[in-house]
XYZ file of C-alpha atoms in Angstrom:
57
model
C -0.001 -0.002 0.001
C 2.876 2.368 0.734
C 3.883 2.831 -2.886
C 0.348 3.518 -4.036
C -0.315 6.186 -1.413
C 3.022 7.817 -2.177
C 2.107 7.979 -5.875
C -1.308 9.464 -5.137
C 0.125 12.041 -2.738
C 2.777 12.976 -5.257
C 0.181 13.399 -8.024
C -1.901 15.616 -5.734
C 1.149 17.540 -4.526
C 0.437 16.660 -0.874
C 3.277 16.066 1.560
C 3.391 12.602 3.163
C 3.620 14.233 6.579
C 0.333 16.057 5.935
C -1.365 12.803 4.962
C -0.139 10.940 8.036
C -1.042 13.862 10.294
C -4.606 13.716 8.893
C -4.724 9.913 9.063
C -3.690 9.829 12.730
C -5.818 12.798 13.835
C -7.619 12.497 17.150
C -10.231 14.972 18.427
C -9.119 17.159 21.321
C -10.601 16.730 24.773
C -12.533 19.966 24.256
C -14.033 18.742 20.997
C -14.949 15.414 22.590
C -16.683 17.184 25.494
C -18.527 19.534 23.119
C -19.776 16.637 20.995
C -20.995 14.810 24.109
C -22.762 17.952 25.324
C -24.342 18.496 21.905
C -25.637 14.905 21.893
C -27.094 15.349 25.388
C -28.813 18.611 24.431
C -30.327 17.118 21.280
C -31.588 14.098 23.248
C -33.037 16.357 25.928
C -34.793 18.551 23.361
C -36.200 15.472 21.610
C -37.633 14.319 24.948
C -39.227 17.718 25.628
C -40.743 17.894 22.142
C -41.985 14.314 22.484
C -43.597 15.053 25.859
C -45.291 18.176 24.534
C -46.735 16.400 21.518
C -48.112 13.601 23.720
C -49.644 15.945 26.312
C -53.395 16.364 26.168
C -54.749 19.891 26.193
């Protein structure tokens, strides 16, 4: 696989270091926390909307 990726990167004029930096990227702790918070907020809002639509007036 190494030769093929090198050829592709060369054709696209992308440094190998840039490719491997992208390939090995990990989200930061802040980004992980924000994504977890976003998921919790969306779930909470879905629950509220669901409860409101099921409530009898």
